CSV table of C-alpha atoms and ligand atoms in Angstrom, one decimal:
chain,number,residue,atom,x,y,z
A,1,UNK,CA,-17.7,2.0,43.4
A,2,UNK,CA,-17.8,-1.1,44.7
A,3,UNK,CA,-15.5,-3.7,43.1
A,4,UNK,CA,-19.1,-5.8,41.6
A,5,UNK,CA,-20.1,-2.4,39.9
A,6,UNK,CA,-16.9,-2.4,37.8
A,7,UNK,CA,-16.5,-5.8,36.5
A,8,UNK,CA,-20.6,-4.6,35.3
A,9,UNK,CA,-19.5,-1.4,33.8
A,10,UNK,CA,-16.6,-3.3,31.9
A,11,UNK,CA,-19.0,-6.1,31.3
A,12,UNK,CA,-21.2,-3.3,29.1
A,13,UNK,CA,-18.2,-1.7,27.7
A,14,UNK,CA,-17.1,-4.9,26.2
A,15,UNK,CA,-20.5,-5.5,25.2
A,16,UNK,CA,-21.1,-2.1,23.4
A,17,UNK,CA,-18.0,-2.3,21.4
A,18,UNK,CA,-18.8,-5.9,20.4
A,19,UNK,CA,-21.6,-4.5,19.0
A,20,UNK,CA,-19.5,-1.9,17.0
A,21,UNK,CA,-19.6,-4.2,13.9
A,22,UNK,CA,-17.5,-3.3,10.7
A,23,UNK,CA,-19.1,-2.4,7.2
A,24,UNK,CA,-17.4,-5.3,4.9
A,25,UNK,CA,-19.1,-8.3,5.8
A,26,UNK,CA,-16.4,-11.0,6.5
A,27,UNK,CA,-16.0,-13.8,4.8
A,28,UNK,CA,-17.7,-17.2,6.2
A,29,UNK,CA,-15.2,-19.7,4.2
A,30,UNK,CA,-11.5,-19.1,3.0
A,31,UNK,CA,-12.2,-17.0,0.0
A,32,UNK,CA,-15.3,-16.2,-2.3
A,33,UNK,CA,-13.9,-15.1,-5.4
A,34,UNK,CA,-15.7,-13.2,-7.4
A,35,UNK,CA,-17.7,-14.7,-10.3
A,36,UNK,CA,-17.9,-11.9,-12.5
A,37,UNK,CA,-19.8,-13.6,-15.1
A,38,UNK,CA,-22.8,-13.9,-12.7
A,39,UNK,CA,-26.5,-12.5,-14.0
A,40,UNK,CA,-27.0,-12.5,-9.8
A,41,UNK,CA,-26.7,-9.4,-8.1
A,42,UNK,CA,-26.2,-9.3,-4.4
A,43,UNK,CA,-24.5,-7.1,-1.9
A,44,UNK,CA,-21.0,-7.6,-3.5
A,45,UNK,CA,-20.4,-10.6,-5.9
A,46,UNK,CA,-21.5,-14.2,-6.3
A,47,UNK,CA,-18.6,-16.5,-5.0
A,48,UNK,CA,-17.3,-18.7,-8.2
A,49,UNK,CA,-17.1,-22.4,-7.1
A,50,UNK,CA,-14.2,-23.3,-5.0
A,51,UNK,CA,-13.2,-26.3,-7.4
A,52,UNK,CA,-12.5,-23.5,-10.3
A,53,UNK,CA,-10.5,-20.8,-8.8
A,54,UNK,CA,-6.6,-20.8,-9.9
A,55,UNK,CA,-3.8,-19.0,-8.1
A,56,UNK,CA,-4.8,-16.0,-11.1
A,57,UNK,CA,-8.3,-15.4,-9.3
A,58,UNK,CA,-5.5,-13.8,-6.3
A,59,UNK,CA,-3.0,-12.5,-8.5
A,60,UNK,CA,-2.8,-9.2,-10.5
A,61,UNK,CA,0.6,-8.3,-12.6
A,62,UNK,CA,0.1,-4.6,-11.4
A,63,UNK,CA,3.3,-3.0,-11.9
A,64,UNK,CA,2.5,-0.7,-9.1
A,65,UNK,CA,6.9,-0.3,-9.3
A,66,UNK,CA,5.8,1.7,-12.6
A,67,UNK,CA,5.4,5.6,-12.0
A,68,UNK,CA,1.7,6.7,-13.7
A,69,UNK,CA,1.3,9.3,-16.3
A,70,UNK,CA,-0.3,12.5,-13.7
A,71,UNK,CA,0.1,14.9,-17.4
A,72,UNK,CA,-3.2,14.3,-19.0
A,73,UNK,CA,-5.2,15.6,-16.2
A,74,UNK,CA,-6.0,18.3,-15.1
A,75,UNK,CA,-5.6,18.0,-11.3
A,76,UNK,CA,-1.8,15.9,-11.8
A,77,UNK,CA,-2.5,13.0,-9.8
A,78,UNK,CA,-3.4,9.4,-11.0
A,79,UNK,CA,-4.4,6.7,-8.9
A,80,UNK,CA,-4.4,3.0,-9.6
A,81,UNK,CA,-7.0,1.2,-7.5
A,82,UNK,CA,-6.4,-2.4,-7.3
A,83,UNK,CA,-10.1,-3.5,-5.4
A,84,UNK,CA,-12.1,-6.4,-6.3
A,85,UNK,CA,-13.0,-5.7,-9.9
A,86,UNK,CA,-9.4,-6.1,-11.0
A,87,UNK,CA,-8.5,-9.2,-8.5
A,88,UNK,CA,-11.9,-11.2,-8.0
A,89,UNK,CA,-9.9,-13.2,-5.2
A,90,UNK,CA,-10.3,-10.2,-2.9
A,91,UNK,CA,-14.4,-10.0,-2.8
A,92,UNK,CA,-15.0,-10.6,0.9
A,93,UNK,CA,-11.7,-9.9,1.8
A,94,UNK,CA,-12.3,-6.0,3.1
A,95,UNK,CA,-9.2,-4.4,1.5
A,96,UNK,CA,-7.7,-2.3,-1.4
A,97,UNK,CA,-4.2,-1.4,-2.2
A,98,UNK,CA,-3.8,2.0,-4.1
A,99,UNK,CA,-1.0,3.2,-5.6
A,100,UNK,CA,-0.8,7.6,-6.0
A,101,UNK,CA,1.4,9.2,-8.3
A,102,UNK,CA,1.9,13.2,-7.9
A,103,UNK,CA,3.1,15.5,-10.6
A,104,UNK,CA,4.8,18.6,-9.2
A,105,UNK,CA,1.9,20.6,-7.3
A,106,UNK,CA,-0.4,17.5,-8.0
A,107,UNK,CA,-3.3,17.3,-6.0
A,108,UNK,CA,-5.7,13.8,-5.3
A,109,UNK,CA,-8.3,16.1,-5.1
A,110,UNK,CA,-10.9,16.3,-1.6
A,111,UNK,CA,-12.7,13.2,-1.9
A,112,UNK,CA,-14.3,10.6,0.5
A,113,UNK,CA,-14.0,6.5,0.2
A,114,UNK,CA,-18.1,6.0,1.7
A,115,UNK,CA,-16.7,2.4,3.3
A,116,UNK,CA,-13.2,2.4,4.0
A,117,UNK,CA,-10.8,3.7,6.2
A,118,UNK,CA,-7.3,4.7,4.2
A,119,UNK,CA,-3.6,4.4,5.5
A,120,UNK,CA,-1.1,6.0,3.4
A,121,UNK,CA,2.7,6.0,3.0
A,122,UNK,CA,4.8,8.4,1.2
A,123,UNK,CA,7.4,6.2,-0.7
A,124,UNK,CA,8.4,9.3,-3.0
A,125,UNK,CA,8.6,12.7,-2.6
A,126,UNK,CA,6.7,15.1,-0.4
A,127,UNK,CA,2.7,15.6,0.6
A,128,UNK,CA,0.5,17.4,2.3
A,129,UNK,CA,-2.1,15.8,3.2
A,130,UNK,CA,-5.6,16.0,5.8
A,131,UNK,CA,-8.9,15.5,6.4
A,132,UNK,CA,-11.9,17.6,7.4
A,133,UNK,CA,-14.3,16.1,10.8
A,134,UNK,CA,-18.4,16.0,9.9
A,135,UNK,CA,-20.3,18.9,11.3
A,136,UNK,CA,-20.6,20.7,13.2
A,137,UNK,CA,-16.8,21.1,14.1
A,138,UNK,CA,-15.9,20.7,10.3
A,139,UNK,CA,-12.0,20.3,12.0
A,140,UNK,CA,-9.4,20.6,9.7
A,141,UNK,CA,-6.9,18.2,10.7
A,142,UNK,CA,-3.6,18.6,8.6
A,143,UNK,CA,0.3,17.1,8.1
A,144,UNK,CA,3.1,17.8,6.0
A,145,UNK,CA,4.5,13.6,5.1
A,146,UNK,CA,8.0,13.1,4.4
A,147,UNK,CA,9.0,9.9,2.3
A,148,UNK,CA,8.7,7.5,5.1
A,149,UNK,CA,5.7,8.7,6.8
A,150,UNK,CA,2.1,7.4,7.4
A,151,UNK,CA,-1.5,9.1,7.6
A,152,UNK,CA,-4.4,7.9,8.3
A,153,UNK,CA,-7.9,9.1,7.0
A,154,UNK,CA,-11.4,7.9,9.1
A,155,UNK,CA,-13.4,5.9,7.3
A,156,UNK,CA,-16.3,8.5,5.1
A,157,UNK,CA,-14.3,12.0,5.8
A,158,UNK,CA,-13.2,14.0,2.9
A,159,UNK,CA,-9.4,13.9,2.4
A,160,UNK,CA,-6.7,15.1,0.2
A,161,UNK,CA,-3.1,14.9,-0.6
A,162,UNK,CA,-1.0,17.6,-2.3
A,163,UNK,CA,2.8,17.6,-3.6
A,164,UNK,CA,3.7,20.9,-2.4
A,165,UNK,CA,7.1,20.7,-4.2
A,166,UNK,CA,7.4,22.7,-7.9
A,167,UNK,CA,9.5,20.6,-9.2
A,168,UNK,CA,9.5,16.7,-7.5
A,169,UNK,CA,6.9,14.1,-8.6
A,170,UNK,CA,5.6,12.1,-5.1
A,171,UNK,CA,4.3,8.9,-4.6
A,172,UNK,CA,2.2,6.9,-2.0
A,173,UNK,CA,1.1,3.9,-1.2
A,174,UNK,CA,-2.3,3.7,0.5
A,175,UNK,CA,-4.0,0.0,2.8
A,176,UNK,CA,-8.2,0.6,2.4
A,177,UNK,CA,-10.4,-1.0,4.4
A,178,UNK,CA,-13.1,-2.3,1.8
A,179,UNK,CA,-12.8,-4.3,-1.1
A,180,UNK,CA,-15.0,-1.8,-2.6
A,181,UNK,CA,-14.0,1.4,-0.8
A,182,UNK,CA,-15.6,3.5,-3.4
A,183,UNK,CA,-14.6,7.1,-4.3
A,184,UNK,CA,-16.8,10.4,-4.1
A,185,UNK,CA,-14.6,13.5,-5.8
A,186,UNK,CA,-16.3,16.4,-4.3
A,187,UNK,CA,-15.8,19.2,-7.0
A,188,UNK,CA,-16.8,16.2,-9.6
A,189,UNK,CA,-20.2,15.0,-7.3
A,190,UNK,CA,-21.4,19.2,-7.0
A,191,UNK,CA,-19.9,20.6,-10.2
A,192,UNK,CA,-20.1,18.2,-12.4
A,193,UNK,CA,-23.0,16.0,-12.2
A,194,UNK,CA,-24.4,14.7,-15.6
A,195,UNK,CA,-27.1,16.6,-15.6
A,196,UNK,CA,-26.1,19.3,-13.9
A,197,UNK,CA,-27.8,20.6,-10.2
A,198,UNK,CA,-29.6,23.6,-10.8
A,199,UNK,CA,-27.6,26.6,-10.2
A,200,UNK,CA,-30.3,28.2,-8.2
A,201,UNK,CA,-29.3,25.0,-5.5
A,202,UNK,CA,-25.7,25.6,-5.6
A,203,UNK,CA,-25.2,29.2,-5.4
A,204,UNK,CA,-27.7,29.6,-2.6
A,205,UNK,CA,-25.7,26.0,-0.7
A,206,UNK,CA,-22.3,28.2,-1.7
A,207,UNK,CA,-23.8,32.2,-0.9
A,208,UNK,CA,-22.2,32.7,-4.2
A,209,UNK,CA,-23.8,34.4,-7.2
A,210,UNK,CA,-25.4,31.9,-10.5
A,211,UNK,CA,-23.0,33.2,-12.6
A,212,UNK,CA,-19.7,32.3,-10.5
A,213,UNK,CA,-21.8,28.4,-10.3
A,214,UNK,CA,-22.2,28.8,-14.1
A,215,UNK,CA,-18.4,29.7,-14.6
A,216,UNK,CA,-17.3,26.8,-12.4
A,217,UNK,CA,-19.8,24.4,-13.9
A,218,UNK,CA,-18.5,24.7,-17.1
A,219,UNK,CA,-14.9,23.5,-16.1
A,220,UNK,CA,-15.9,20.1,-15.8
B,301,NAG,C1,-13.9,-11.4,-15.4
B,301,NAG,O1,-12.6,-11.7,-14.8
B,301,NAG,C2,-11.7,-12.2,-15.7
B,301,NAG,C3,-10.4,-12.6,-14.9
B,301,NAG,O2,-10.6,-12.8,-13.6
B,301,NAG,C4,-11.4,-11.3,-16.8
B,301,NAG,O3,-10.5,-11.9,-17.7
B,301,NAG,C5,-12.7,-10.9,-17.5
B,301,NAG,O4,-12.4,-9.9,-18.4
B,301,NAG,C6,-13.7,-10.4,-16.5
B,301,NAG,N1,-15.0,-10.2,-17.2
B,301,NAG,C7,-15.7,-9.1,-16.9
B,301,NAG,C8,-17.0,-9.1,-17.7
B,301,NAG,O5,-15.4,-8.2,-16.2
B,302,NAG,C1,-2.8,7.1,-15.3
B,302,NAG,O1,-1.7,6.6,-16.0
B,302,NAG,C2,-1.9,5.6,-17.0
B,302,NAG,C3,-0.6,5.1,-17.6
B,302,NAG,O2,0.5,5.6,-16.9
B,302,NAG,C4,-2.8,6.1,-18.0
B,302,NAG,O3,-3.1,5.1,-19.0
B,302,NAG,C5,-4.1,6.6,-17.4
B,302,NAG,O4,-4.9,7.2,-18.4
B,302,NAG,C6,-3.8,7.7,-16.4
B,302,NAG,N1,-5.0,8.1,-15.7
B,302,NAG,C7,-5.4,9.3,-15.4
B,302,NAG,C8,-6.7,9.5,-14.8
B,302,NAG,O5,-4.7,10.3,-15.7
């Protein structure tokens, strides 16, 4: 290839990635914090004026130091989400801290975020943790995390973590991408919609009987 030809190609590689835009749109000032008394409704949240934010509108006394109660459910897990509807400095900003405390055998049950990409740290404890690639591979890509470690789940992909450890709490810190990243629980989403999907849908999408939908229905 002559040497013309590849300045071009990389010319349309730069190009095509430029193009690769994110999802959270960025923000066109310093900050637009959120004015959460607003009738408006637009893609995210009206910006308050600038002359009345206060150091508060970017600060949140989270205790995310404080381990979380993972008893009074059923899975043992309990996340605190700290995303723009508890700091309203962060609309814009395209990021969410989560904090994810793990009872013994806790699981954060398979879920997806629909616009962020997570990054998580084990600062307690033990997980298992992975993610499952969209069809048709449906790869299950999988790690055991020491205290210490990092994971990272694509942006959209159902994901877990799981203490494997009887009797150790574990604990993680996760970075998401989205002020909003938004959280889909997969069991809660098929098995427990309010009303419920018509059995006759799930146990044909499952090749299960009604009865074993029914049975599983009625444990959410
Ligand atoms: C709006 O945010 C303020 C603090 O930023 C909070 O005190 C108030 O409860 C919020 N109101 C609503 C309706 O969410
Ligand atoms: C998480 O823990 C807090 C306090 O530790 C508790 O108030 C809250 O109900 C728990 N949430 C879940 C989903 O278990």
């Amino acid at each position: 290839m002559a040497p013309s030809s590849y300045f071009l190609l990389i010319a349309l590689l730069a190009l095509a990635s430029w193009h690769a835009v994110a999802f959270d749109p960025s923000p066109l000032q310093d900050f637009c914090v959120a004015d959460n008394s607003s009738r408006v409704l637009v893609n995210g949240f009206v910006c308050k004026d600038s002359k009345d934010v206060k150091a508060e509108d970017f600060f949140l006394a989270a205790k995310l130091d404080m381990p979380r109660d993972t008893k009074i459910n059923k899975v043992g897990s309990n996340v605190t989400l700290i995303n723009v509807m508890r700091i309203p400095g962060l609309n814009t900003f395209g990021i969410s801290l989560a904090r994810v405390d793990y009872a013994p055998l806790g699981l954060n049950p398979p879920h997806t975020h629909p616009r962020a990409t997570e990054m998580l740290t084990v600062v307690e404890g033990t997980l298992y943790a992975g993610f499952i690639t969209s069809n048709p591979d449906n790869k299950f890509l999988s790690k055991l995390l020491n205290k210490g470690d990092v994971f990272v789940f694509p942006k959209g992909l159902v994901h877990f973590q799981f203490n494997p450890n009887p009797y150790k709490p574990a604990v993680a810190i996760s970075g998401i991408s989205s002020q909003n990243p938004g959280i889909i629980t997969i069991a809660n989403v098929v098995f427990g919609s309010k009303p419920t999907i018509s059995d006759d849908v799930l146990a044909k999408a499952f090749q299960v009987d009604k009865k074993t939908v029914d049975w599983i229905q009625a444990q959410f």
